[in-house]
């Protein structure tokens, strides 16, 4: 499994944990609500869904609305398939939420992980945030070294672009520092005290799966490629 397909599977499982959906609804949520997947086709989504079904993490069900099924029959089309998370799928997603390995700190995976922080326990959130901060601090140090070595040989516009990149990373590090401080103090993002693991219904703790991802400066691209055409 590629890293990007793994991120898509994670996001699909997380959305279906909220409620069953058909493919169109999933694609819409991935493109608009999560703010992680900027452009990908049904040719990318449906193979992912088929894989999750084959693994026993999702089941396919016919659409619930009788009028939809009748309309599809009269038009000679298949009725919409609704995808529902199984008990095994829920357990698998919860296992993914608990993981804090290096992939969780990378640009694309971190954005997807952050979108589901409302369903993630506080200790895991802190570890992911700290890992992301460490990754960016290393990146920032390399950028500063490169800038110092090459600034005399670059034109003004290239230098300005490099400064812009460093400032973007610096802003995200400051943002992460604030989040980590709030988490350690037991505060949610609005500053009120809270304790224990985050629940999926407590969307005030983060932007959550139902809100747009934060954008601390100009963060790297987090879209999936349009792998295949339908």
CSV table of N, CA, C and O in Angstrom, one decimal, residues 39-133:
chain,number,residue,atom,x,y,z
A,39,UNK,N,-8.0,17.1,-5.1
A,39,UNK,CA,-8.4,16.6,-6.5
A,39,UNK,C,-8.1,15.1,-6.6
A,39,UNK,O,-7.0,14.7,-6.7
A,40,UNK,N,-9.2,14.3,-6.7
A,40,UNK,CA,-9.0,12.9,-7.0
A,40,UNK,C,-10.3,12.4,-7.6
A,40,UNK,O,-11.4,13.0,-7.3
A,41,UNK,N,-10.2,11.4,-8.4
A,41,UNK,CA,-11.4,11.0,-9.1
A,41,UNK,C,-12.1,9.8,-8.4
A,41,UNK,O,-11.6,9.2,-7.5
A,42,UNK,N,-13.3,9.5,-9.0
A,42,UNK,CA,-14.0,8.3,-8.5
A,42,UNK,C,-13.1,7.0,-8.8
A,42,UNK,O,-13.2,6.0,-8.1
A,43,UNK,N,-12.3,7.1,-9.8
A,43,UNK,CA,-11.4,6.0,-10.1
A,43,UNK,C,-10.3,5.8,-9.1
A,43,UNK,O,-9.7,4.8,-9.0
A,44,UNK,N,-10.1,6.8,-8.2
A,44,UNK,CA,-9.2,6.7,-7.0
A,44,UNK,C,-10.0,6.2,-5.8
A,44,UNK,O,-9.6,5.3,-5.1
A,45,UNK,N,-11.2,6.7,-5.6
A,45,UNK,CA,-12.0,6.4,-4.4
A,45,UNK,C,-12.5,5.0,-4.4
A,45,UNK,O,-12.4,4.3,-3.5
A,46,UNK,N,-13.1,4.6,-5.6
A,46,UNK,CA,-13.8,3.3,-5.6
A,46,UNK,C,-12.9,2.1,-5.4
A,46,UNK,O,-13.2,1.1,-4.7
A,47,UNK,N,-11.7,2.1,-6.0
A,47,UNK,CA,-10.8,1.0,-5.7
A,47,UNK,C,-10.4,0.9,-4.2
A,47,UNK,O,-10.3,-0.1,-3.6
A,48,UNK,N,-10.3,2.1,-3.6
A,48,UNK,CA,-10.1,2.2,-2.1
A,48,UNK,C,-11.2,1.5,-1.4
A,48,UNK,O,-11.0,0.7,-0.5
A,49,UNK,N,-12.5,1.9,-1.7
A,49,UNK,CA,-13.6,1.3,-1.1
A,49,UNK,C,-13.7,-0.2,-1.3
A,49,UNK,O,-14.0,-0.9,-0.3
A,50,UNK,N,-13.4,-0.7,-2.5
A,50,UNK,CA,-13.4,-2.1,-2.7
A,50,UNK,C,-12.4,-2.8,-1.9
A,50,UNK,O,-12.6,-3.9,-1.4
A,51,UNK,N,-11.2,-2.2,-1.7
A,51,UNK,CA,-10.2,-2.8,-0.8
A,51,UNK,C,-10.7,-2.9,0.6
A,51,UNK,O,-10.5,-3.9,1.3
A,52,UNK,N,-11.3,-1.8,1.1
A,52,UNK,CA,-11.8,-1.8,2.5
A,52,UNK,C,-12.9,-2.9,2.7
A,52,UNK,O,-13.0,-3.5,3.7
A,53,UNK,N,-13.7,-3.0,1.6
A,53,UNK,CA,-14.8,-4.1,1.7
A,53,UNK,C,-14.1,-5.5,1.7
A,53,UNK,O,-14.5,-6.3,2.5
A,54,UNK,N,-13.1,-5.7,0.9
A,54,UNK,CA,-12.5,-7.0,0.8
A,54,UNK,C,-11.8,-7.3,2.1
A,54,UNK,O,-11.7,-8.5,2.5
A,55,UNK,N,-11.3,-6.3,2.8
A,55,UNK,CA,-10.6,-6.5,4.1
A,55,UNK,C,-11.6,-6.7,5.3
A,55,UNK,O,-11.2,-7.0,6.4
A,56,UNK,N,-12.9,-6.6,5.0
A,56,UNK,CA,-13.9,-6.7,6.0
A,56,UNK,C,-14.1,-5.5,6.9
A,56,UNK,O,-14.8,-5.6,7.9
A,57,UNK,N,-13.6,-4.4,6.5
A,57,UNK,CA,-13.7,-3.2,7.3
A,57,UNK,C,-15.0,-2.3,6.9
A,57,UNK,O,-15.4,-1.5,7.7
A,58,UNK,N,-15.5,-2.6,5.7
A,58,UNK,CA,-16.7,-2.0,5.2
A,58,UNK,C,-17.7,-3.0,4.7
A,58,UNK,O,-17.2,-4.1,4.2
A,59,UNK,N,-19.0,-2.7,4.7
A,59,UNK,CA,-19.9,-3.5,4.0
A,59,UNK,C,-20.7,-2.6,3.0
A,59,UNK,O,-20.9,-1.4,3.3
A,60,UNK,N,-21.2,-3.2,1.9
A,60,UNK,CA,-22.0,-2.5,0.9
A,60,UNK,C,-23.4,-2.8,1.2
A,60,UNK,O,-23.8,-4.0,1.3
A,61,UNK,N,-24.3,-1.8,1.2
A,61,UNK,CA,-25.7,-2.0,1.4
A,61,UNK,C,-26.4,-1.2,0.3
A,61,UNK,O,-25.9,-0.1,-0.2
A,62,UNK,N,-27.6,-1.6,-0.1
A,62,UNK,CA,-28.4,-0.8,-1.1
A,62,UNK,C,-28.9,0.5,-0.4
A,62,UNK,O,-29.0,0.6,0.8
A,63,UNK,N,-29.1,1.5,-1.2
A,63,UNK,CA,-29.6,2.8,-0.7
A,63,UNK,C,-30.9,2.6,0.1
A,63,UNK,O,-31.7,1.7,-0.3
A,64,UNK,N,-31.2,3.4,1.1
A,64,UNK,CA,-32.4,3.2,1.9
A,64,UNK,C,-33.6,3.8,1.4
A,64,UNK,O,-34.7,3.5,1.8
A,65,UNK,N,-33.5,4.8,0.5
A,65,UNK,CA,-34.7,5.5,0.0
A,65,UNK,C,-35.4,4.7,-1.1
A,65,UNK,O,-34.8,4.5,-2.2
A,66,UNK,N,-36.6,4.2,-0.9
A,66,UNK,CA,-37.3,3.5,-2.0
A,66,UNK,C,-37.4,4.2,-3.3
A,66,UNK,O,-37.3,3.6,-4.4
A,67,UNK,N,-37.7,5.5,-3.2
A,67,UNK,CA,-37.9,6.3,-4.4
A,67,UNK,C,-36.6,6.4,-5.2
A,67,UNK,O,-36.6,6.4,-6.5
A,68,UNK,N,-35.5,6.4,-4.5
A,68,UNK,CA,-34.2,6.4,-5.3
A,68,UNK,C,-34.0,5.1,-6.0
A,68,UNK,O,-33.5,5.1,-7.2
A,69,UNK,N,-34.3,4.0,-5.3
A,69,UNK,CA,-34.2,2.7,-6.0
A,69,UNK,C,-35.1,2.5,-7.2
A,69,UNK,O,-34.7,2.0,-8.2
A,70,UNK,N,-36.3,3.0,-7.0
A,70,UNK,CA,-37.3,3.0,-8.1
A,70,UNK,C,-36.8,3.8,-9.3
A,70,UNK,O,-36.9,3.4,-10.5
A,71,UNK,N,-36.3,5.0,-9.0
A,71,UNK,CA,-35.9,5.9,-10.1
A,71,UNK,C,-34.7,5.3,-10.8
A,71,UNK,O,-34.6,5.4,-12.0
A,72,UNK,N,-33.8,4.7,-10.1
A,72,UNK,CA,-32.6,4.0,-10.7
A,72,UNK,C,-33.1,2.9,-11.6
A,72,UNK,O,-32.5,2.7,-12.7
A,73,UNK,N,-34.1,2.1,-11.1
A,73,UNK,CA,-34.6,1.0,-11.9
A,73,UNK,C,-35.2,1.5,-13.2
A,73,UNK,O,-34.9,0.9,-14.3
A,74,UNK,N,-36.0,2.5,-13.1
A,74,UNK,CA,-36.7,3.0,-14.3
A,74,UNK,C,-35.7,3.6,-15.3
A,74,UNK,O,-35.9,3.6,-16.5
A,75,UNK,N,-34.6,4.2,-14.8
A,75,UNK,CA,-33.6,4.8,-15.7
A,75,UNK,C,-32.6,3.8,-16.2
A,75,UNK,O,-31.7,4.1,-16.9
A,76,UNK,N,-32.7,2.5,-15.7
A,76,UNK,CA,-31.8,1.5,-16.1
A,76,UNK,C,-30.4,1.6,-15.4
A,76,UNK,O,-29.4,1.1,-16.0
A,77,UNK,N,-30.4,2.3,-14.3
A,77,UNK,CA,-29.1,2.4,-13.6
A,77,UNK,C,-29.1,1.6,-12.3
A,77,UNK,O,-30.2,1.2,-11.8
A,78,UNK,N,-28.0,1.3,-11.8
A,78,UNK,CA,-27.8,0.6,-10.5
A,78,UNK,C,-28.2,1.6,-9.4
A,78,UNK,O,-28.0,2.8,-9.4
A,79,UNK,N,-28.9,1.0,-8.4
A,79,UNK,CA,-29.2,1.8,-7.2
A,79,UNK,C,-27.9,2.2,-6.5
A,79,UNK,O,-26.9,1.5,-6.6
A,80,UNK,N,-27.9,3.3,-5.8
A,80,UNK,CA,-26.7,3.8,-5.1
A,80,UNK,C,-26.3,2.8,-4.0
A,80,UNK,O,-27.2,2.3,-3.3
A,81,UNK,N,-25.0,2.5,-3.9
A,81,UNK,CA,-24.5,1.6,-2.8
A,81,UNK,C,-24.1,2.5,-1.6
A,81,UNK,O,-23.3,3.5,-1.8
A,82,UNK,N,-24.5,2.1,-0.5
A,82,UNK,CA,-24.1,2.8,0.8
A,82,UNK,C,-23.0,2.0,1.5
A,82,UNK,O,-23.2,0.7,1.5
A,83,UNK,N,-22.0,2.6,1.9
A,83,UNK,CA,-20.9,2.0,2.6
A,83,UNK,C,-21.0,2.2,4.1
A,83,UNK,O,-21.2,3.3,4.6
A,84,UNK,N,-20.9,1.1,4.9
A,84,UNK,CA,-21.1,1.2,6.3
A,84,UNK,C,-19.9,0.5,7.0
A,84,UNK,O,-19.4,-0.5,6.5
A,85,UNK,N,-19.4,1.2,8.0
A,85,UNK,CA,-18.2,0.7,8.8
A,85,UNK,C,-18.7,-0.6,9.6
A,85,UNK,O,-19.7,-0.6,10.3
A,86,UNK,N,-17.9,-1.6,9.5
A,86,UNK,CA,-18.1,-2.8,10.3
A,86,UNK,C,-17.5,-2.7,11.7
A,86,UNK,O,-16.7,-1.8,11.9
A,87,UNK,N,-17.8,-3.6,12.6
A,87,UNK,CA,-17.1,-3.6,13.9
A,87,UNK,C,-15.6,-3.7,13.7
A,87,UNK,O,-14.8,-3.1,14.5
A,88,UNK,N,-15.2,-4.6,12.8
A,88,UNK,CA,-13.7,-4.8,12.5
A,88,UNK,C,-13.1,-3.5,12.0
A,88,UNK,O,-12.0,-3.1,12.3
A,89,UNK,N,-13.9,-2.8,11.1
A,89,UNK,CA,-13.4,-1.5,10.6
A,89,UNK,C,-13.3,-0.5,11.6
A,89,UNK,O,-12.3,0.3,11.6
A,90,UNK,N,-14.2,-0.4,12.6
A,90,UNK,CA,-14.1,0.5,13.7
A,90,UNK,C,-12.9,0.2,14.5
A,90,UNK,O,-12.1,1.2,14.9
A,91,UNK,N,-12.6,-1.0,14.8
A,91,UNK,CA,-11.5,-1.4,15.6
A,91,UNK,C,-10.2,-1.1,14.9
A,91,UNK,O,-9.2,-0.6,15.5
A,92,UNK,N,-10.2,-1.3,13.5
A,92,UNK,CA,-9.0,-1.0,12.8
A,92,UNK,C,-8.7,0.5,12.8
A,92,UNK,O,-7.6,1.0,12.9
A,93,UNK,N,-9.8,1.3,12.6
A,93,UNK,CA,-9.6,2.8,12.6
A,93,UNK,C,-9.1,3.3,13.9
A,93,UNK,O,-8.2,4.1,14.0
A,94,UNK,N,-9.6,2.7,15.0
A,94,UNK,CA,-9.1,3.1,16.4
A,94,UNK,C,-7.7,2.7,16.5
A,94,UNK,O,-6.9,3.5,17.2
A,95,UNK,N,-7.3,1.6,16.0
A,95,UNK,CA,-5.9,1.2,16.0
A,95,UNK,C,-5.0,2.2,15.2
A,95,UNK,O,-3.9,2.7,15.7
A,96,UNK,N,-5.5,2.7,14.1
A,96,UNK,CA,-4.8,3.7,13.3
A,96,UNK,C,-4.7,5.0,14.0
A,96,UNK,O,-3.6,5.7,14.0
A,97,UNK,N,-5.8,5.4,14.7
A,97,UNK,CA,-5.7,6.6,15.5
A,97,UNK,C,-4.7,6.6,16.6
A,97,UNK,O,-4.1,7.6,17.0
A,98,UNK,N,-4.4,5.4,17.1
A,98,UNK,CA,-3.5,5.3,18.3
A,98,UNK,C,-2.0,5.3,17.8
A,98,UNK,O,-1.1,5.5,18.6
A,99,UNK,N,-1.8,5.2,16.5
A,99,UNK,CA,-0.4,5.1,16.0
A,99,UNK,C,0.2,6.5,15.9
A,99,UNK,O,-0.4,7.5,15.5
A,100,UNK,N,1.5,6.6,16.3
A,100,UNK,CA,2.2,7.9,16.3
A,100,UNK,C,3.6,7.8,15.7
A,100,UNK,O,4.5,8.5,16.1
A,101,UNK,N,3.7,6.9,14.7
A,101,UNK,CA,5.0,6.7,14.0
A,101,UNK,C,5.3,7.9,13.1
A,101,UNK,O,4.6,8.9,13.0
A,102,UNK,N,6.5,7.8,12.5
A,102,UNK,CA,7.0,8.9,11.7
A,102,UNK,C,6.0,9.4,10.6
A,102,UNK,O,6.0,10.6,10.2
A,103,UNK,N,5.3,8.5,10.0
A,103,UNK,CA,4.3,8.9,8.9
A,103,UNK,C,3.3,9.9,9.4
A,103,UNK,O,2.9,10.7,8.6
A,104,UNK,N,3.0,9.9,10.7
A,104,UNK,CA,2.0,10.8,11.2
A,104,UNK,C,2.5,12.2,11.2
A,104,UNK,O,1.7,13.1,11.4
A,105,UNK,N,3.8,12.4,11.1
A,105,UNK,CA,4.3,13.8,11.1
A,105,UNK,C,4.5,14.4,9.7
A,105,UNK,O,4.8,15.6,9.6
A,106,UNK,N,4.4,13.6,8.7
A,106,UNK,CA,4.6,14.1,7.3
A,106,UNK,C,3.4,15.0,6.9
A,106,UNK,O,2.3,14.9,7.5
A,107,UNK,N,3.6,15.8,5.9
A,107,UNK,CA,2.7,16.9,5.5
A,107,UNK,C,1.3,16.3,5.3
A,107,UNK,O,0.3,16.8,5.9
A,108,UNK,N,1.1,15.4,4.4
A,108,UNK,CA,-0.2,14.9,4.0
A,108,UNK,C,-0.8,14.1,5.1
A,108,UNK,O,-2.0,14.3,5.4
A,109,UNK,N,-0.1,13.2,5.7
A,109,UNK,CA,-0.7,12.3,6.8
A,109,UNK,C,-1.0,13.2,8.0
A,109,UNK,O,-2.0,12.9,8.7
A,110,UNK,N,-0.2,14.1,8.4
A,110,UNK,CA,-0.5,15.0,9.5
A,110,UNK,C,-1.8,15.7,9.3
A,110,UNK,O,-2.6,15.8,10.3
A,111,UNK,N,-2.0,16.3,8.1
A,111,UNK,CA,-3.3,17.0,7.9
A,111,UNK,C,-4.5,16.1,8.1
A,111,UNK,O,-5.5,16.5,8.7
A,112,UNK,N,-4.4,14.8,7.6
A,112,UNK,CA,-5.5,13.9,7.8
A,112,UNK,C,-5.7,13.5,9.2
A,112,UNK,O,-6.8,13.4,9.7
A,113,UNK,N,-4.6,13.3,9.9
A,113,UNK,CA,-4.6,12.9,11.3
A,113,UNK,C,-5.2,14.1,12.1
A,113,UNK,O,-6.1,13.8,13.0
A,114,UNK,N,-4.9,15.3,11.8
A,114,UNK,CA,-5.4,16.4,12.6
A,114,UNK,C,-6.9,16.6,12.4
A,114,UNK,O,-7.6,17.0,13.3
A,115,UNK,N,-7.4,16.2,11.2
A,115,UNK,CA,-8.8,16.3,10.9
A,115,UNK,C,-9.6,15.4,11.8
A,115,UNK,O,-10.8,15.7,12.1
A,116,UNK,N,-9.0,14.4,12.4
A,116,UNK,CA,-9.7,13.5,13.2
A,116,UNK,C,-9.2,13.5,14.7
A,116,UNK,O,-9.4,12.6,15.5
A,117,UNK,N,-8.6,14.6,15.1
A,117,UNK,CA,-8.2,14.8,16.4
A,117,UNK,C,-9.3,14.8,17.4
A,117,UNK,O,-9.2,14.4,18.6
A,118,UNK,N,-10.5,15.1,17.0
A,118,UNK,CA,-11.7,15.1,17.9
A,118,UNK,C,-12.0,13.7,18.3
A,118,UNK,O,-12.8,13.5,19.3
A,119,UNK,N,-11.5,12.6,17.6
A,119,UNK,CA,-11.7,11.2,17.9
A,119,UNK,C,-10.5,10.6,18.5
A,119,UNK,O,-10.5,9.4,18.7
A,120,UNK,N,-9.5,11.4,18.8
A,120,UNK,CA,-8.2,10.9,19.2
A,120,UNK,C,-8.0,11.2,20.7
A,120,UNK,O,-8.3,12.3,21.1
A,121,UNK,N,-7.4,10.3,21.4
A,121,UNK,CA,-7.1,10.6,22.9
A,121,UNK,C,-6.0,11.7,23.0
A,121,UNK,O,-5.2,11.9,22.1
A,122,UNK,N,-6.1,12.4,24.1
A,122,UNK,CA,-5.2,13.6,24.3
A,122,UNK,C,-3.7,13.2,24.3
A,122,UNK,O,-2.9,13.9,23.7
A,123,UNK,N,-3.3,12.1,24.9
A,123,UNK,CA,-1.9,11.7,24.9
A,123,UNK,C,-1.4,11.4,23.5
A,123,UNK,O,-0.3,11.8,23.2
A,124,UNK,N,-2.2,10.8,22.6
A,124,UNK,CA,-1.8,10.6,21.3
A,124,UNK,C,-1.7,11.9,20.5
A,124,UNK,O,-0.8,12.1,19.7
A,125,UNK,N,-2.7,12.8,20.7
A,125,UNK,CA,-2.6,14.1,20.1
A,125,UNK,C,-1.3,14.8,20.4
A,125,UNK,O,-0.7,15.4,19.5
A,126,UNK,N,-0.9,14.8,21.7
A,126,UNK,CA,0.3,15.5,22.1
A,126,UNK,C,1.5,14.9,21.4
A,126,UNK,O,2.4,15.6,20.9
A,127,UNK,N,1.6,13.5,21.3
A,127,UNK,CA,2.7,12.9,20.7
A,127,UNK,C,2.8,13.2,19.2
A,127,UNK,O,3.9,13.4,18.6
A,128,UNK,N,1.6,13.2,18.5
A,128,UNK,CA,1.6,13.6,17.1
A,128,UNK,C,2.0,15.0,16.9
A,128,UNK,O,2.8,15.4,16.0
A,129,UNK,N,1.5,15.9,17.7
A,129,UNK,CA,1.9,17.4,17.6
A,129,UNK,C,3.4,17.6,17.9
A,129,UNK,O,4.1,18.4,17.2
A,130,UNK,N,3.9,16.9,18.9
A,130,UNK,CA,5.3,17.0,19.2
A,130,UNK,C,6.2,16.5,18.1
A,130,UNK,O,7.2,17.0,17.7
A,131,UNK,N,5.8,15.3,17.5
A,131,UNK,CA,6.5,14.8,16.4
A,131,UNK,C,6.5,15.7,15.2
A,131,UNK,O,7.5,15.8,14.5
A,132,UNK,N,5.4,16.3,14.9
A,132,UNK,CA,5.3,17.2,13.8
A,132,UNK,C,6.2,18.4,14.0
A,132,UNK,O,6.9,18.9,13.1
A,133,UNK,N,6.1,18.9,15.2
A,133,UNK,CA,7.0,20.1,15.5
A,133,UNK,C,8.5,19.8,15.4
A,133,UNK,O,9.2,20.6,14.8
